[in-house]
Structure formats: C-alpha cells, structure tokens
Tab-separated table of C-alpha atoms in Angstrom:
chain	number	residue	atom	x	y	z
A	3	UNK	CA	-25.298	14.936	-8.043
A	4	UNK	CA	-27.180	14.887	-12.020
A	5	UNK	CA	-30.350	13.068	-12.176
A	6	UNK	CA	-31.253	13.242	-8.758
A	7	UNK	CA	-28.141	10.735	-7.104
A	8	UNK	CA	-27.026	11.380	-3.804
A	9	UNK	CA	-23.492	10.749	-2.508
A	10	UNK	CA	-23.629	10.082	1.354
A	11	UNK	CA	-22.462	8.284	4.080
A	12	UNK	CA	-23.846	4.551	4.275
A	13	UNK	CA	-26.067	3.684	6.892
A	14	UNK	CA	-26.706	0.312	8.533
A	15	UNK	CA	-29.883	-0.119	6.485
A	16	UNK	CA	-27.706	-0.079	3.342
A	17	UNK	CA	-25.877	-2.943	4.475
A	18	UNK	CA	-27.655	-5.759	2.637
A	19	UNK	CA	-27.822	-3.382	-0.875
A	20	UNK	CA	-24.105	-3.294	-0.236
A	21	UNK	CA	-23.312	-6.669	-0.157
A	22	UNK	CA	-25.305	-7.569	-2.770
A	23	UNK	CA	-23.782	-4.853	-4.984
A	24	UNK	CA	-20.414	-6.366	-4.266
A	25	UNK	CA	-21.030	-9.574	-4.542
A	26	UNK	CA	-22.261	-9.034	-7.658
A	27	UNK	CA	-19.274	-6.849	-9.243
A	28	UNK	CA	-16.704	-8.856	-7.296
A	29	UNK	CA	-16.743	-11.505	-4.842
A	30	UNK	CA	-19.317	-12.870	-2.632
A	31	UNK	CA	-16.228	-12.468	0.259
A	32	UNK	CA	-16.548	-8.813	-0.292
A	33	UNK	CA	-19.385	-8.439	1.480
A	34	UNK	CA	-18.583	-10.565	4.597
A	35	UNK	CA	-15.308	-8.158	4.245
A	36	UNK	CA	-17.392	-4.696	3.839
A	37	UNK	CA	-19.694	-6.031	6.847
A	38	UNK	CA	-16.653	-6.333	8.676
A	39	UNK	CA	-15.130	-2.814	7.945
A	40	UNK	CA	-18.169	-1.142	8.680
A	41	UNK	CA	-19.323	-3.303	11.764
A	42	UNK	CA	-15.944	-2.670	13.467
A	43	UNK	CA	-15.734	0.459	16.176
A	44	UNK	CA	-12.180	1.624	14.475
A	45	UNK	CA	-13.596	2.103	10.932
A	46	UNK	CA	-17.550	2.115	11.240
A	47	UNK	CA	-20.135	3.722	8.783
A	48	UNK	CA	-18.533	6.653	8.327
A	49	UNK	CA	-15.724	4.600	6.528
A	50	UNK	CA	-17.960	4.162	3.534
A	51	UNK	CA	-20.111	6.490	1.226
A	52	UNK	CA	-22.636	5.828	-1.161
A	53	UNK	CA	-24.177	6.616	-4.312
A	54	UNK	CA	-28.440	6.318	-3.972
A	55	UNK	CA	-30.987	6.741	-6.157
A	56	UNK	CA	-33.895	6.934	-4.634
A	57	UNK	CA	-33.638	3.934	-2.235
A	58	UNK	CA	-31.484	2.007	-4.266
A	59	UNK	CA	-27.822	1.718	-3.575
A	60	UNK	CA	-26.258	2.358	-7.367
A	61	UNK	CA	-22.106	2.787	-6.240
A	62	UNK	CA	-19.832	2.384	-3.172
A	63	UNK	CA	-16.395	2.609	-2.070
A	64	UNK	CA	-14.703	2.306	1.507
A	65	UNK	CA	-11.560	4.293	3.010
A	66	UNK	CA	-9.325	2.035	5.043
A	67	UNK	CA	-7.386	3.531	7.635
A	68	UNK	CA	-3.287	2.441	7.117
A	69	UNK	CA	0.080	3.592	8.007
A	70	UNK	CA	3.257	3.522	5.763
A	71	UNK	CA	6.636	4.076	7.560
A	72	UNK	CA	9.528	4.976	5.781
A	73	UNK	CA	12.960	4.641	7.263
A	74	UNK	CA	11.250	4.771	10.666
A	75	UNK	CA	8.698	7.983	9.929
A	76	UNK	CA	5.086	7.391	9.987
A	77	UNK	CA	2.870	8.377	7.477
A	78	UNK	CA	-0.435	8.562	8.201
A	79	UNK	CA	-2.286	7.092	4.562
A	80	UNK	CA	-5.388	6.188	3.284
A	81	UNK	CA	-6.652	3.049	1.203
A	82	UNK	CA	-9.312	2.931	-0.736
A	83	UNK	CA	-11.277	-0.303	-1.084
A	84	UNK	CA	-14.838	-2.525	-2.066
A	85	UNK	CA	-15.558	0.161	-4.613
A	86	UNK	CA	-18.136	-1.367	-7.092
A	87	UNK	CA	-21.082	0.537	-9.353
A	88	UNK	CA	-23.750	-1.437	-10.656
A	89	UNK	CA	-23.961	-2.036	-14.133
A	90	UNK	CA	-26.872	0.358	-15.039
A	91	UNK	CA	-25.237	2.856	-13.986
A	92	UNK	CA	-21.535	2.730	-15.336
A	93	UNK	CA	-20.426	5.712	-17.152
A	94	UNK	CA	-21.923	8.174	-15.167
A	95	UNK	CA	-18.950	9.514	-12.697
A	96	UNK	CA	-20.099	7.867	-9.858
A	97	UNK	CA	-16.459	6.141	-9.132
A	98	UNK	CA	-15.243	9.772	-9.631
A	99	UNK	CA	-17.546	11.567	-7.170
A	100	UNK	CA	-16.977	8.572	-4.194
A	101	UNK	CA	-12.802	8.950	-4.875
A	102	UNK	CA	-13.308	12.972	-4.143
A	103	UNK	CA	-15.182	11.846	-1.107
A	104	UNK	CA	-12.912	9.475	-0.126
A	105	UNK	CA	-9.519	12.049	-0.598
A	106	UNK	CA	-11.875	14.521	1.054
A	107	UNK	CA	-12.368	12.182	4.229
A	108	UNK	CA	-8.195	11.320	3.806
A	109	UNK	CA	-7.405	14.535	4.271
A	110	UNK	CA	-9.204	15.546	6.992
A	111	UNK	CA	-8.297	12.409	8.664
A	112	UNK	CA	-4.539	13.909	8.761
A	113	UNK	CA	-3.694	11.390	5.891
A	114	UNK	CA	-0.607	12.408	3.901
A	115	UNK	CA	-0.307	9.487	1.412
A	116	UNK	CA	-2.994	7.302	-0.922
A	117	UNK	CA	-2.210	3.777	-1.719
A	118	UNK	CA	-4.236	1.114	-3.576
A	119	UNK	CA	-5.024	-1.688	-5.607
A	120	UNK	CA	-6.722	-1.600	-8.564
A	121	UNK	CA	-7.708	-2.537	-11.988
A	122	UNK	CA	-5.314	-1.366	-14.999
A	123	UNK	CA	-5.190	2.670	-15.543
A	124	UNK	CA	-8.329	3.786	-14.175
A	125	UNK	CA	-7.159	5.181	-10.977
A	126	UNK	CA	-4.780	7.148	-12.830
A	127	UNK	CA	-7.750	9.698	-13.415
A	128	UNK	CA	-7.876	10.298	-9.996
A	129	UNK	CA	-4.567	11.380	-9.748
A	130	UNK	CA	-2.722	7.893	-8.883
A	131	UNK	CA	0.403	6.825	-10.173
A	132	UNK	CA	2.048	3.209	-10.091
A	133	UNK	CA	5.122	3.608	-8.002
A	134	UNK	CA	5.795	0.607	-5.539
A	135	UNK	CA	6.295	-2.465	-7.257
A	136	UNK	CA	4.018	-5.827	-5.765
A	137	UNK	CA	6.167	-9.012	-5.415
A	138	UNK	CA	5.549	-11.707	-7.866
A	139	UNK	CA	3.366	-14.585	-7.283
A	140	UNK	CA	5.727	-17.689	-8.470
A	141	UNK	CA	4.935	-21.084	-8.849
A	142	UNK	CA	6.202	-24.133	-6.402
A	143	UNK	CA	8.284	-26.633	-7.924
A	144	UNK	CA	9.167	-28.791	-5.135
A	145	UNK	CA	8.356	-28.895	-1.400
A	146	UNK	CA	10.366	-28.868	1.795
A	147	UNK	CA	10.142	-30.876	4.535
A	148	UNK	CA	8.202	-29.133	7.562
A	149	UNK	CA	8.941	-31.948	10.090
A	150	UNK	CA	8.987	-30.992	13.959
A	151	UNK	CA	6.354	-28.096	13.150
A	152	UNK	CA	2.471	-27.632	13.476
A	153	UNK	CA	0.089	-25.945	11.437
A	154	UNK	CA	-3.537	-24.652	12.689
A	155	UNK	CA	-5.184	-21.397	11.428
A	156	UNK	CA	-4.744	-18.383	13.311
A	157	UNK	CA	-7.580	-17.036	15.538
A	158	UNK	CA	-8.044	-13.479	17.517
A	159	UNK	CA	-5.837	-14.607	20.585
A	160	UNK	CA	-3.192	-15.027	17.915
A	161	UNK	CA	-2.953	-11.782	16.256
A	162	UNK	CA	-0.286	-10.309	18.630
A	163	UNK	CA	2.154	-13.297	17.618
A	164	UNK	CA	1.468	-13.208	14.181
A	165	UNK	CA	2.329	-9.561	14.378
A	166	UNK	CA	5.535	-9.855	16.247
A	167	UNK	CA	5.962	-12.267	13.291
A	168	UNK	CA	5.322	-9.685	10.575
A	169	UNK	CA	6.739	-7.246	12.690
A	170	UNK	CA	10.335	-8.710	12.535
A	171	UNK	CA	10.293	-9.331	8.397
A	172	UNK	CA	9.189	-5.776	7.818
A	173	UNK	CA	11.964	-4.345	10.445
A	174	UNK	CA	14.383	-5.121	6.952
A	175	UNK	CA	12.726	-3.390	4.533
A	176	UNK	CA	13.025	0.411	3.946
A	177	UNK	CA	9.224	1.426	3.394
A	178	UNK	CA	6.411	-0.630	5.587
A	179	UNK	CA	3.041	-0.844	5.669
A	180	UNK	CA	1.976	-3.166	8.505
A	181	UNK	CA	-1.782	-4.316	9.492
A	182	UNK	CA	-3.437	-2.098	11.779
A	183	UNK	CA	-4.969	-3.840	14.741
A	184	UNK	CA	-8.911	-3.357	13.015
A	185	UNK	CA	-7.460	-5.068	9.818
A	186	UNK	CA	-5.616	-8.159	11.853
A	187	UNK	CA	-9.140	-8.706	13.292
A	188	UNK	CA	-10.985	-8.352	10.173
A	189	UNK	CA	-8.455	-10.857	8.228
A	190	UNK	CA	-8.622	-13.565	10.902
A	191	UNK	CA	-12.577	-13.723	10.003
A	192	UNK	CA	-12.983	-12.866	6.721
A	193	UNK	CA	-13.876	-15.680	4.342
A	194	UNK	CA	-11.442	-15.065	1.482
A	195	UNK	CA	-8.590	-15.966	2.734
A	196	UNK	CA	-7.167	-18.376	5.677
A	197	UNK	CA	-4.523	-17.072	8.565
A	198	UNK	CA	-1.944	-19.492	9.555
A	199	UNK	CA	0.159	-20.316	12.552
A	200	UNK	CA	3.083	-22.486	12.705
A	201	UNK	CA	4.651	-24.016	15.844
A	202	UNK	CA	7.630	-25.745	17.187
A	203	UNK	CA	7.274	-27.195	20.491
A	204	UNK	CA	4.151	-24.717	21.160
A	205	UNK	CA	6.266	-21.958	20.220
A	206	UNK	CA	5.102	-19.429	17.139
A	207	UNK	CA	7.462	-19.559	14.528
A	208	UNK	CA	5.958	-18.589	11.679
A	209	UNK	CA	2.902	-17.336	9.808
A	210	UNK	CA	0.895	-16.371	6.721
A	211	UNK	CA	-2.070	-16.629	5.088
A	212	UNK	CA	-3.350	-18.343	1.743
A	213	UNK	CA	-6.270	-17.200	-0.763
A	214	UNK	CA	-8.763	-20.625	-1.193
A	215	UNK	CA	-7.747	-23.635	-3.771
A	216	UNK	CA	-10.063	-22.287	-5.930
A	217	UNK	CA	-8.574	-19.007	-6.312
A	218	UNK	CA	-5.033	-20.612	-6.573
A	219	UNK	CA	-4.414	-21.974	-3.548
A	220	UNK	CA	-1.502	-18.964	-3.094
A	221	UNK	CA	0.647	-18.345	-0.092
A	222	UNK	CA	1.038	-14.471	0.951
A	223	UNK	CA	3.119	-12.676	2.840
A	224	UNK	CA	5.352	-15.795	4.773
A	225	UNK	CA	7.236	-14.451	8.109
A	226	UNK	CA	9.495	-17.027	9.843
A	227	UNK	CA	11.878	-16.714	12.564
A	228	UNK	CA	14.542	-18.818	10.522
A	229	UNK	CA	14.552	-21.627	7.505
A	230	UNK	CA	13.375	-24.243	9.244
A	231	UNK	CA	10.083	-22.207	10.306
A	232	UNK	CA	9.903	-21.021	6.782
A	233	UNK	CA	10.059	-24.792	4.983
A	234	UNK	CA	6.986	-25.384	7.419
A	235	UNK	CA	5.149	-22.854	6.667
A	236	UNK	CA	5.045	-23.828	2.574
A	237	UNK	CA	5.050	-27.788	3.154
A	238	UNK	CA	1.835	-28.017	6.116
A	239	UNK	CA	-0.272	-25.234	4.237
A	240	UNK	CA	0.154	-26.849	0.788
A	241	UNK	CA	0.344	-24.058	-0.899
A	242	UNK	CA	0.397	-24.291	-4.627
A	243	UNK	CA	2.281	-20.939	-5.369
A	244	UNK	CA	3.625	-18.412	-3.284
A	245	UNK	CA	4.467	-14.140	-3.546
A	246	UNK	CA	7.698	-14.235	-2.782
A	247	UNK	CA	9.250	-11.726	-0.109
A	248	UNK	CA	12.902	-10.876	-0.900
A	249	UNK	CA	15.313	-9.746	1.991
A	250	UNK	CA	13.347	-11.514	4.560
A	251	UNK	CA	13.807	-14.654	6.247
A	252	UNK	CA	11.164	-16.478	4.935
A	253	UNK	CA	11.586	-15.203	1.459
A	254	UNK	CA	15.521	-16.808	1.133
A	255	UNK	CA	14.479	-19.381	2.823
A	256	UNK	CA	11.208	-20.279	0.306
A	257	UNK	CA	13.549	-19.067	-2.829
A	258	UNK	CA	14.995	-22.658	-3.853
A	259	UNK	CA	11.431	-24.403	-4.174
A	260	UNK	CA	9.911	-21.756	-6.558
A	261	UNK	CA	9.787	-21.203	-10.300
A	262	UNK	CA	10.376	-18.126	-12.024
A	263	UNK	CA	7.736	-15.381	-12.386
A	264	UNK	CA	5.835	-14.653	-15.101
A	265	UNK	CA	7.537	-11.372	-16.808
A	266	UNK	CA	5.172	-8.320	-16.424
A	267	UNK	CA	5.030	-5.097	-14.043
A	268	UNK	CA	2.632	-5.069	-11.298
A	269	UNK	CA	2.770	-2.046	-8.532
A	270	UNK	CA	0.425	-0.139	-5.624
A	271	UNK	CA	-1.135	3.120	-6.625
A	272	UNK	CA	0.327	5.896	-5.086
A	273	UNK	CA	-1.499	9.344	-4.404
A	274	UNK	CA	0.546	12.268	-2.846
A	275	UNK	CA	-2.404	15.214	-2.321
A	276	UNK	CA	-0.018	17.944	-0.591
A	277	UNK	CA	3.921	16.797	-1.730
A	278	UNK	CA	5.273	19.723	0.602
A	279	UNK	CA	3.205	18.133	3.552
A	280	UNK	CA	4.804	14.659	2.917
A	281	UNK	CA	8.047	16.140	2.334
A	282	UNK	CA	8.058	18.260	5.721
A	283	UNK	CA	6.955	14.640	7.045
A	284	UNK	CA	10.308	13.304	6.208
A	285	UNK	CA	13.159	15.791	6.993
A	286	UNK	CA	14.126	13.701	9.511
A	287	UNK	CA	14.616	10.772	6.632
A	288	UNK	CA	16.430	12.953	4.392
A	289	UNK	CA	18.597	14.264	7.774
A	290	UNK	CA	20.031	10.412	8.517
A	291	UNK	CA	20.402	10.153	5.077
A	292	UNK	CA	22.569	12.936	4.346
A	293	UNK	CA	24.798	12.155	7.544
A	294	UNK	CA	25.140	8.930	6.887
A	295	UNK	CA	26.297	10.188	3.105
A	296	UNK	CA	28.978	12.248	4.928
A	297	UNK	CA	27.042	15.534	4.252
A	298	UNK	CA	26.880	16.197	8.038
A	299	UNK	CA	29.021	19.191	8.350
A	300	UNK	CA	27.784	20.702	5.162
A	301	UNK	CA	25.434	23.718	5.202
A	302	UNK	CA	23.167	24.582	1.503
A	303	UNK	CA	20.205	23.634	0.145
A	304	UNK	CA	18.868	21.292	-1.708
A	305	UNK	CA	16.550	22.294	-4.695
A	306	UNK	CA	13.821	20.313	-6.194
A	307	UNK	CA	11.559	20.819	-8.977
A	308	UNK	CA	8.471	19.709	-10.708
A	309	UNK	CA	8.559	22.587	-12.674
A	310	UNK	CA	5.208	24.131	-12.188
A	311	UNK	CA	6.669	24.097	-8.968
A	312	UNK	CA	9.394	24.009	-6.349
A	313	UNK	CA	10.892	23.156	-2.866
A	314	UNK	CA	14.050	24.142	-1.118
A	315	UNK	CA	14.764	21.447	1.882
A	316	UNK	CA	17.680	24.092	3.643
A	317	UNK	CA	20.502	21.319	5.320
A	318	UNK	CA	23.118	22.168	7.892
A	319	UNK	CA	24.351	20.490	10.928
A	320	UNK	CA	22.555	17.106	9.870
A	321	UNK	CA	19.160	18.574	10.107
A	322	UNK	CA	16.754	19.500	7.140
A	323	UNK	CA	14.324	21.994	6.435
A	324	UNK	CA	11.591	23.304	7.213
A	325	UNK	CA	10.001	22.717	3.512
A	326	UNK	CA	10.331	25.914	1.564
A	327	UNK	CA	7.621	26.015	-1.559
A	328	UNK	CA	8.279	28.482	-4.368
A	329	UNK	CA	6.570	28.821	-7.950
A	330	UNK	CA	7.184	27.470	-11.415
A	331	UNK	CA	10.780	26.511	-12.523
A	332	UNK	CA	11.414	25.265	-15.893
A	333	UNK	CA	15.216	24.691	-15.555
A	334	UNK	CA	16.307	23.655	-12.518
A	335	UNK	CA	19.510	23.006	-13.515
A	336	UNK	CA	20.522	26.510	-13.614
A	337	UNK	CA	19.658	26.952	-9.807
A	338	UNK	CA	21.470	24.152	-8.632
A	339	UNK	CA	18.765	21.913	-8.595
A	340	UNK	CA	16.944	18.971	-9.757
A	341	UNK	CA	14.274	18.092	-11.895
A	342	UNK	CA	11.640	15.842	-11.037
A	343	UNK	CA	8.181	14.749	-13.157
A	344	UNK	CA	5.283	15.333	-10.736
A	345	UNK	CA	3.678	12.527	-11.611
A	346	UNK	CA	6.846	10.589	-10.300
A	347	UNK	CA	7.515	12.372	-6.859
A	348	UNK	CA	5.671	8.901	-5.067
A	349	UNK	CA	8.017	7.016	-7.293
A	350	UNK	CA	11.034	9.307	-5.952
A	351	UNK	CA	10.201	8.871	-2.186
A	352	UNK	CA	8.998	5.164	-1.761
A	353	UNK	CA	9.682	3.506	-5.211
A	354	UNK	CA	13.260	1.132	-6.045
A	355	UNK	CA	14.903	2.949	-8.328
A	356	UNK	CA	15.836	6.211	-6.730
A	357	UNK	CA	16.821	9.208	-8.379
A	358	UNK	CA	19.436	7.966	-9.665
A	359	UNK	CA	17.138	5.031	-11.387
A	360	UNK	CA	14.086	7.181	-12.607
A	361	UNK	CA	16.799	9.542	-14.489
A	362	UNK	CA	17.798	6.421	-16.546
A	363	UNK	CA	14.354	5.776	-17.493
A	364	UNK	CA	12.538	9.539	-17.536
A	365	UNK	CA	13.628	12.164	-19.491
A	366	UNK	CA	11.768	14.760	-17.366
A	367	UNK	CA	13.941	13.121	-14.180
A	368	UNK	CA	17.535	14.605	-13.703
A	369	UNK	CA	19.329	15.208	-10.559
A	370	UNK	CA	21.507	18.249	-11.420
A	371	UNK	CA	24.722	19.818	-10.937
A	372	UNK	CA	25.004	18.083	-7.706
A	373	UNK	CA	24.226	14.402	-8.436
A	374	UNK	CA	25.694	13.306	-4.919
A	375	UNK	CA	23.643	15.357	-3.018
A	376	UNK	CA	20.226	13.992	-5.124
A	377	UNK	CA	21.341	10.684	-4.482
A	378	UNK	CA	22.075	10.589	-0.839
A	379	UNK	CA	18.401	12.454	-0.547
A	380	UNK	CA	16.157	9.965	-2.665
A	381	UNK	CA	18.081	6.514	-3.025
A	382	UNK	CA	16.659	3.212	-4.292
A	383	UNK	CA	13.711	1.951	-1.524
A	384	UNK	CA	13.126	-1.568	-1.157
A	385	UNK	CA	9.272	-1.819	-0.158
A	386	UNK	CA	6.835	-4.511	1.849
A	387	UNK	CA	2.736	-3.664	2.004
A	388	UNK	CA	0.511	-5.562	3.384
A	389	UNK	CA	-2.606	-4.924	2.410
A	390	UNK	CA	-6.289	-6.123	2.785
A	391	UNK	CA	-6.011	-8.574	-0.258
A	392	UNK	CA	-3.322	-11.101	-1.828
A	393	UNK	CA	-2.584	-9.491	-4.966
C-alpha cells in the first residue's frame, strides 16, 4: 500500500492493538467479540486482516463465515464484521483495501453471497446494495403473564436447544440465515448481549437474547414453541422493547403487547460477486417454483437482463438451466425477456417485493412479454437473519 502500510493477515501479537482499536471506534464488547472470532479453531487469524504501519495496527476488519438458504438451497456467504480505522488515518482507503481482501478471501472460500451491517451508504462503494429489509425494533406497551415458566441465561450445553428453537421459527420463512455452530459459541460468551432459556417443567420452550439496559434493554430474535412460551419469554427477561419477528410463533404471539414502529427503512447489505454463479446455485429454486406455478410441462426459456448483460435459465420438464451468460442487451423486451437493474438482482432473489414489486417502484425493472413466467421465477421473499449483532 502508499506510504509504506501493509495489509496482512493479523497475528496473535496484534491482538491487544486490535481491541484497543475497536474499543475505541466502537464498543469495548468488540474486542471480547474479535478475541473470540479469532481465538476460535472454525474462524482463527486468518479470519481477520490488517492495516500496519510500522508496528502499529492503523485499520481492521473480520470475515465471518455464514450460510443463507433460500427455499431450501444453501448458499455459502460471507459477513463482514469489527471493521474500524483509527482516526489518524481516515481518508486514506484503508476500509477499501481490507473489503477487497475480505471479497478476495469470500471467494476463494466458495462464498457466493455478501451480507452485512453497516453504517448509512458507505458500503455501497464496495459494491453493496440494501436489499433485505431488518425487522423493526418496537416498543412494549404492556406485559404478559409468564407464569408456569423459568428463565436462566443460556450456556454452551444449551446451544443445541436453543437451535432446535431457532431452527423451527426459521423453517417458515422463505430466505434463512441461521447461526453457525462457531457463532452460537461465541454469542453465549460474548459480553454484549445475554442468551436466554425458558422452561416449562424443565422442558426448553423458548429462547432469545437481549442487548444490556443500557443499550435499550431490547429483546432479539424470540423463538417459542407456542404463545404461552412466547408471553414468557418477554415478561421474565423484562425486556423494554422487542424486534419483532412476523410469521413466527413468537412474533404473533408478542404482537398485542407492542407499539408501533418508528417509520423509516432499515435493510442488510447485499453483495452478489458472480450473479451467474448464484443463479446456477438456485435452478433447483426456480424448478419448484415454476412447477408449482403450473409451468411443469412447458419447455422455453426464460430471459433475463441487466443490460450490460444477460442470462438464459433454459426450462423443460420442471428442471432449469444450466445458466447460459450472453453480452449486453439494451431491450429485453424484444427477446422475450426481462429487464432487471444490476444493482437490484440481490433485491430480485432474496428481497419482499419480487419482480412483480421492484417493477412498481424501478423504472429500469420490467418483467416482459411474459409477466407470468417472471413472476413464478422471482416472487415476493419473506426473510429472517440472524446475525452477530441486534440491529
């Protein structure tokens, strides 16, 4: 790098400059978290990279390992995290030189998909869009009654039930993004926030975890096996506010005690590095889907553009593909096909509004000649991440 930086892979002598650097651009909980990360056998060093000059630790960011599944497809994706610069040295493209690294690292990791969290705009220079929207954090108005029920926080022997838990709330949702097995250990002893376990007669029936009092005192991602679990869960942990989780158990059952949300956007980054990779990923989505639309005994092709570019996903016999790529294609219209923004293919594949949605609010969106077809490919998906930190 200019003036003599150097962009490498941390090393356990870094580990106090780290922290430090962290603690100081964020929270003093990020570096028990980056410790953590680092410390753990899954993830390890090579997980994060640094900026040094000299011997001084000036910039850092970590790749987290996840998984989003989509209509029961993996997707092997990547999560960048604990990226902070020290002040001195702002300005300089040190953010931008550790998020090549880390998409570097992502793809040779097999990782199809980006997702993150992160302050307004910025990570849309590094080629992130906003495309799956984060639940609300509400307010609670009243509280239920969590009689019959016990409430102790969660420990390592309790991660498999509080991911049988999670497990069964996700199973409704079209797009997932569970906790990998590193993360559930990192999260039970991590400092800012507090795993909980509810019981009924010594029975797990219900979990989620809650940020500290002085950070609002907020309960995330609630999983119950039924209301009772769920009214438990809100009244032991005292939770002051709570992101709600519609179409899951927990999330009808928490609806009547909450206020309404404040009235702004708030959604994961999205980065999709090869689009034809993800889309090869999931011909088997688009196959169900198109049976299930009645398309089953109908042979074609489907065309989609983003107009400096194309694919052809070939359909017959409710199968799809392989992925065919072609060049530019300014009117897609004329070949059948559709026309789709680039910068809105993540939004097309995991977002809520489907194609259907995005051509009511993009004018570079339309599905085409054959609007049925478009729609039974990339319908409305309803989303639930969980990720590192409560957002």
């Amino acid at each position: 790098m200019t003036d003599g930086l150097v962009l490498r892979t941390a090393r356990p002598d870094d580990l106090d400059q780290i922290g430090a650097l962290l603690a100081d651009r964020g929270e003093p909980a990020d570096a028990v978290d980056h410790r953590l990360v680092v410390e753990d056998p899954d993830a390890g060093w090579e997980a994060c990279a640094v900026v040094v000059d000299g011997d001084k630790v000036v910039s850092t960011a970590t790749l987290l390992d996840e998984t989003l599944v989509l209509d029961g497809v993996r997707l092997p994706a990547g999560q960048v995290e604990l990226v902070a610069t020290h002040r001195d040295y702002e300005g300089r493209g040190l953010v931008r030189a550790l998020m090549g690294w880390a998409h570097e690292r992502s793809a040779a990791r097999g990782q199809l998909v980006n997702v993150m969290l992160g302050i307004p705009y910025f990570y849309r220079l590094f080629g992130y869009t906003y495309a799956i929207p984060i639940r609300p954090t509400r307010p609670v108005t009243s509280r239920p009654d969590g009689g019959g029920h016990a409430l102790r926080e969660a420990g390592v022997p309790d991660i498999p039930a509080m991911a049988r838990l999670q497990d069964a709330e996700q199973a409704r949702a079209d797009l997932r993004m569970p906790h990998s097995p590193a993360l559930w250990r990192w999260l039970v002893a991590r400092d800012g926030s507090t795993q909980w376990l509810v019981e009924r007669d010594g029975v797990p029936v219900a979990t989620g975890r809650t940020t500290p009092p002085e950070e609002g005192g907020r309960l995330g991602e609630p999983a119950a096996v039924d209301e009772a679990a769920a009214h438990a869960l809100l009244a032991l942990t005292g939770a002051a506010e709570v992101t709600e989780r519609p179409g899951s158990v927990a999330g009808a059952a928490l609806e009547p005690f909450l206020g309404p949300a404040a009235r702004e956007a708030n959604s994961y980054y999205v980065r999709i590095g090869d689009p034809v990779a993800v889309l090869e990923r999931l011909r088997p989505v688009f196959g169900r889907r198109l049976a299930a639309a009645g398309f089953a005994d109908r042979v074609g092709e489907a065309v989609v553009s983003f107009y400096r570019s194309h694919v052809r996903l070939p359909f017959g016999a409710g199968e799809v593909g392989p992925v065919l790529q072609g060049g530019r294609m300014q009117a897609p219209g004329a070949a059948g096909g559709a026309g789709v923004a680039p910068d809105l293919l993540a939004s097309l594949l995991f977002g809520p509004h489907g194609i259907e949605g995005l051509t009511e609010r993009f004018p570079d969106v339309y599905p085409g000649p054959d609007a049925e077809l478009m729609r039974a490919l990339f319908p409305p998906v309803r989303g639930d991440l969980m990720t590192f930190y409560l957002v």
